[in-house]
Amino acid sequence: PRLAEGFADDEVGQLATALDSYAHRMYQLVERDREFNADVSHELRTPLAVISGATELLLAQEDLPVRTRKRLLRIARAARQSADITNALLHLVRAERGTNEDSQAHSVAMISQDIIDLHRPLMENRPVDLRLEEVDRVSVIAPESVLAVTIGNLVSNGVRYTLEGEVVVTVGNGRVMVEDTGPGIPEEELARVLDRHYRGEGVKGKGSGLGLAIVKRLCDLYDWRIH
C-alpha cells in the first residue's frame, strides 16, 4: 500500500509521496536484477550444453595428441563449472521468488571428490597434495549444482593460493572443512572476505571478488553456516 494514501496533501503527505516514489523505483530495480539473472542463466544453459557435448565427442577420439587432449579437458572442466554456476544462480532467483523446488539428498563426499578431480590438473606440477578425507557420511538435501559451486569456490581458492604443501577437504561431523597451507588471510580482512567485489590488499591475479559472495548467498538460502 502507498504511504501517501494515509496523509493529507501537506508537507508530510509530500514526504510520503516521495518515499512511495523511491520505494517503487527500488522495487523495479530489484525486479530487473532478478529478471536479468534468470534470463542470462537460462540462456547460457543451451550453449554450455553444446560446448560440453562437442567436447565429449572430441575426447572420445583415441588418436588425439596429448596436448590437444589436455586442452579439451580444460574446456570440459570450464564448461561444467560454468553450468554449475548457471544452475546455482537459477536456484537463487527461484528461491527469491518462492518457487524453488525441493531436491534429493546428495553425498557431500562424492561431490567433493568430483571437484578435487576437476581441480587436480590445474596444480601445474606444483608440490601440493590435493585430497579428500571422509570422516563419516554427510548427505544434504540441496541441488547438486549448489553444493558443487559452494564447495568448488572454497577448493578453487585453496588451489589458487597454495604453492606448496596441501589442500585438504574434510567431510564429516555434519560439515565440510577446506584447509590449505597457503599464505592465509590477515585477521583484519576476515570480516570482509564474504562481501561482494572485496579482494584483499595483497591479492594478486585476476578475480572479481564475487566467488565467496555467491557462496555466502547460497549458504544463507539453505541455512548453512560458513566461517
Short mmCIF file of C-alpha atoms in Angstrom, two decimals:
data_model
loop_
_atom_site.label_atom_id
_atom_site.label_comp_id
_atom_site.label_asym_id
_atom_site.label_seq_id
_atom_site.Cartn_x
_atom_site.Cartn_y
_atom_site.Cartn_z
CA PRO A 1 0.00 0.00 0.00
CA ARG A 2 1.11 3.55 -0.73
CA LEU A 3 2.06 5.68 2.26
CA ALA A 4 0.63 8.86 0.72
CA GLU A 5 -2.91 7.47 0.82
CA GLY A 6 -2.98 7.90 4.62
CA PHE A 7 -1.91 11.54 4.69
CA ALA A 8 -3.33 14.90 3.71
CA ASP A 9 -1.78 16.96 0.91
CA ASP A 10 0.64 18.79 3.20
CA GLU A 11 4.38 18.59 3.88
CA VAL A 12 4.07 15.15 5.49
CA GLY A 13 1.93 13.98 2.58
CA GLN A 14 4.51 15.24 0.09
CA LEU A 15 7.23 13.39 2.02
CA ALA A 16 5.12 10.20 1.93
CA THR A 17 4.66 10.63 -1.85
CA ALA A 18 8.43 10.99 -2.30
CA LEU A 19 9.03 7.83 -0.23
CA ASP A 20 6.43 5.96 -2.33
CA SER A 21 8.23 7.02 -5.50
CA TYR A 22 11.59 5.92 -4.09
CA ALA A 23 10.19 2.56 -2.96
CA HIS A 24 8.66 1.98 -6.40
CA ARG A 25 11.97 2.69 -8.15
CA MET A 26 13.79 0.34 -5.78
CA TYR A 27 11.23 -2.40 -6.40
CA GLN A 28 11.61 -2.04 -10.16
CA LEU A 29 15.41 -2.13 -9.83
CA VAL A 30 15.32 -5.35 -7.80
CA GLU A 31 12.85 -6.96 -10.22
CA ARG A 32 15.01 -6.03 -13.22
CA ASP A 33 18.03 -7.54 -11.46
CA ARG A 34 16.14 -10.79 -10.80
CA GLU A 35 14.82 -10.96 -14.35
CA PHE A 36 18.31 -10.34 -15.74
CA ASN A 37 19.84 -13.08 -13.58
CA ALA A 38 17.11 -15.52 -14.57
CA ASP A 39 17.29 -14.70 -18.29
CA VAL A 40 21.08 -14.83 -18.52
CA SER A 41 21.27 -18.06 -16.53
CA HIS A 42 18.56 -19.66 -18.67
CA GLU A 43 20.05 -18.55 -21.98
CA LEU A 44 23.54 -19.78 -21.05
CA ARG A 45 22.37 -23.34 -20.45
CA THR A 46 21.96 -24.21 -24.14
CA PRO A 47 25.36 -23.03 -25.43
CA LEU A 48 27.08 -24.63 -22.43
CA ALA A 49 25.35 -27.92 -23.23
CA VAL A 50 26.55 -27.65 -26.84
CA ILE A 51 30.13 -26.98 -25.71
CA SER A 52 30.04 -29.93 -23.30
CA GLY A 53 28.58 -32.28 -25.91
CA ALA A 54 31.07 -31.32 -28.60
CA THR A 55 33.97 -31.65 -26.16
CA GLU A 56 32.87 -35.13 -25.10
CA LEU A 57 32.71 -36.23 -28.75
CA LEU A 58 36.22 -34.92 -29.40
CA LEU A 59 37.61 -36.56 -26.27
CA ALA A 60 36.16 -39.89 -27.42
CA GLN A 61 38.69 -39.95 -30.27
CA GLU A 62 41.53 -42.30 -29.39
CA ASP A 63 44.22 -40.76 -31.62
CA LEU A 64 44.24 -37.30 -30.03
CA PRO A 65 47.65 -35.74 -29.30
CA VAL A 66 48.38 -35.43 -25.58
CA ARG A 67 48.49 -31.62 -25.68
CA THR A 68 45.15 -31.44 -27.53
CA ARG A 69 43.53 -33.81 -25.02
CA LYS A 70 44.73 -31.65 -22.12
CA ARG A 71 43.26 -28.55 -23.74
CA LEU A 72 39.94 -30.29 -24.36
CA LEU A 73 39.85 -31.42 -20.73
CA ARG A 74 40.33 -27.81 -19.62
CA ILE A 75 37.40 -26.78 -21.85
CA ALA A 76 35.28 -29.59 -20.41
CA ARG A 77 36.09 -28.53 -16.83
CA ALA A 78 35.34 -24.88 -17.55
CA ALA A 79 32.03 -25.79 -19.21
CA ARG A 80 30.99 -27.94 -16.26
CA GLN A 81 31.89 -25.26 -13.72
CA SER A 82 30.01 -22.65 -15.75
CA ALA A 83 26.96 -24.92 -15.94
CA ASP A 84 27.04 -25.43 -12.16
CA ILE A 85 27.26 -21.68 -11.55
CA THR A 86 24.41 -21.05 -14.02
CA ASN A 87 22.16 -23.61 -12.33
CA ALA A 88 23.04 -22.33 -8.85
CA LEU A 89 22.13 -18.75 -9.86
CA LEU A 90 18.81 -20.00 -11.23
CA HIS A 91 18.10 -21.66 -7.87
CA LEU A 92 18.85 -18.37 -6.13
CA VAL A 93 16.44 -16.46 -8.39
CA ARG A 94 13.70 -19.07 -7.98
CA ALA A 95 14.14 -19.12 -4.22
CA GLU A 96 13.81 -15.33 -4.04
CA ARG A 97 10.52 -15.69 -5.93
CA GLY A 98 9.37 -18.51 -3.66
CA THR A 99 9.33 -21.12 -6.45
CA ASN A 100 12.46 -23.13 -5.65
CA GLU A 101 11.74 -26.82 -5.98
CA ASP A 102 12.85 -29.45 -3.49
CA SER A 103 15.87 -31.60 -4.28
CA GLN A 104 17.05 -35.07 -3.38
CA ALA A 105 19.81 -35.91 -0.92
CA HIS A 106 23.38 -35.91 -2.24
CA SER A 107 26.59 -37.30 -0.79
CA VAL A 108 28.84 -34.36 0.02
CA ALA A 109 31.96 -36.55 -0.16
CA MET A 110 31.15 -37.73 -3.68
CA ILE A 111 30.63 -34.18 -4.92
CA SER A 112 33.81 -33.06 -3.14
CA GLN A 113 35.79 -35.82 -4.83
CA ASP A 114 34.46 -34.76 -8.24
CA ILE A 115 35.54 -31.19 -7.50
CA ILE A 116 39.01 -32.35 -6.44
CA ASP A 117 39.36 -34.39 -9.64
CA LEU A 118 38.41 -31.30 -11.67
CA HIS A 119 41.00 -29.14 -9.93
CA ARG A 120 43.89 -31.60 -9.81
CA PRO A 121 45.05 -30.91 -13.42
CA LEU A 122 45.23 -27.20 -12.53
CA MET A 123 48.00 -27.78 -9.98
CA GLU A 124 50.58 -27.37 -12.80
CA ASN A 125 53.07 -29.80 -11.24
CA ARG A 126 53.24 -27.80 -8.02
CA PRO A 127 54.31 -29.81 -4.92
CA VAL A 128 50.79 -29.71 -3.48
CA ASP A 129 48.81 -32.69 -2.16
CA LEU A 130 45.12 -32.18 -3.01
CA ARG A 131 42.95 -34.79 -1.31
CA LEU A 132 39.66 -35.71 0.35
CA GLU A 133 39.29 -37.11 3.85
CA GLU A 134 35.86 -38.54 4.73
CA VAL A 135 35.39 -38.93 8.49
CA ASP A 136 31.78 -40.05 8.17
CA ARG A 137 28.93 -39.74 5.69
CA VAL A 138 27.30 -36.35 5.22
CA SER A 139 24.22 -36.08 3.00
CA VAL A 140 22.50 -32.82 2.14
CA ILE A 141 19.12 -32.17 0.53
CA ALA A 142 20.01 -29.49 -2.00
CA PRO A 143 20.64 -29.26 -5.76
CA GLU A 144 23.94 -30.83 -6.78
CA SER A 145 24.96 -27.65 -8.61
CA VAL A 146 24.53 -25.61 -5.42
CA LEU A 147 26.79 -27.96 -3.48
CA ALA A 148 29.32 -28.01 -6.33
CA VAL A 149 29.51 -24.20 -6.50
CA THR A 150 29.70 -23.80 -2.71
CA ILE A 151 32.46 -26.36 -2.16
CA GLY A 152 34.13 -25.66 -5.52
CA ASN A 153 34.77 -22.00 -4.74
CA LEU A 154 36.49 -22.89 -1.48
CA VAL A 155 38.64 -25.57 -3.11
CA SER A 156 39.45 -23.24 -6.00
CA ASN A 157 40.72 -20.58 -3.59
CA GLY A 158 42.87 -23.14 -1.80
CA VAL A 159 44.36 -24.40 -5.06
CA ARG A 160 44.95 -20.88 -6.40
CA TYR A 161 46.91 -19.59 -3.42
CA THR A 162 48.75 -22.72 -2.24
CA LEU A 163 52.16 -23.01 -3.90
CA GLU A 164 53.34 -26.00 -1.85
CA GLY A 165 52.08 -28.24 0.89
CA GLU A 166 48.48 -29.44 0.82
CA VAL A 167 44.83 -28.63 0.23
CA VAL A 168 42.60 -30.97 2.23
CA VAL A 169 38.82 -31.27 2.07
CA THR A 170 37.48 -32.98 5.20
CA VAL A 171 33.87 -34.20 5.23
CA GLY A 172 32.33 -35.36 8.50
CA ASN A 173 30.60 -34.33 11.71
CA GLY A 174 27.96 -32.51 9.70
CA ARG A 175 30.35 -30.12 7.97
CA VAL A 176 32.84 -29.60 5.16
CA MET A 177 36.22 -28.14 6.06
CA VAL A 178 38.71 -26.89 3.47
CA GLU A 179 42.24 -26.35 4.79
CA ASP A 180 45.39 -25.35 2.93
CA THR A 181 48.98 -24.35 3.56
CA GLY A 182 48.70 -21.12 1.59
CA PRO A 183 49.52 -17.64 2.96
CA GLY A 184 46.22 -17.35 4.81
CA ILE A 185 44.05 -14.27 5.30
CA PRO A 186 45.03 -11.36 7.57
CA GLU A 187 42.86 -11.13 10.69
CA GLU A 188 41.63 -7.64 9.81
CA GLU A 189 40.31 -8.82 6.42
CA LEU A 190 38.39 -11.90 7.59
CA ALA A 191 35.21 -9.96 8.30
CA ARG A 192 35.02 -8.73 4.68
CA VAL A 193 36.06 -11.75 2.59
CA LEU A 194 32.40 -12.70 2.00
CA ASP A 195 31.45 -9.21 0.75
CA ARG A 196 30.75 -8.66 -2.94
CA HIS A 197 33.72 -7.42 -5.00
CA TYR A 198 36.04 -7.43 -1.99
CA ARG A 199 39.60 -8.58 -2.63
CA GLY A 200 42.36 -8.47 -0.04
CA GLU A 201 45.10 -5.88 -0.09
CA GLY A 202 47.88 -8.25 -1.16
CA VAL A 203 45.85 -10.45 -3.52
CA LYS A 204 47.41 -10.90 -6.93
CA GLY A 205 45.99 -12.26 -10.18
CA LYS A 206 42.62 -11.89 -11.83
CA GLY A 207 39.35 -12.07 -9.94
CA SER A 208 36.08 -10.25 -9.44
CA GLY A 209 35.60 -10.84 -5.73
CA LEU A 210 32.23 -12.50 -6.36
CA GLY A 211 33.01 -16.16 -5.66
CA LEU A 212 32.75 -16.11 -1.88
CA ALA A 213 29.83 -13.66 -2.02
CA ILE A 214 27.88 -16.19 -4.12
CA VAL A 215 28.85 -18.93 -1.67
CA LYS A 216 27.51 -16.79 1.21
CA ARG A 217 24.18 -16.23 -0.58
CA LEU A 218 23.80 -19.96 -1.23
CA CYS A 219 24.62 -20.76 2.39
CA ASP A 220 22.04 -18.23 3.58
CA LEU A 221 19.46 -19.72 1.21
CA TYR A 222 19.87 -23.24 2.64
CA ASP A 223 20.51 -22.19 6.27
CA TRP A 224 24.13 -23.35 6.23
CA ARG A 225 26.81 -21.56 8.26
CA ILE A 226 30.11 -20.51 6.69
CA HIS A 227 33.08 -19.13 8.54
#
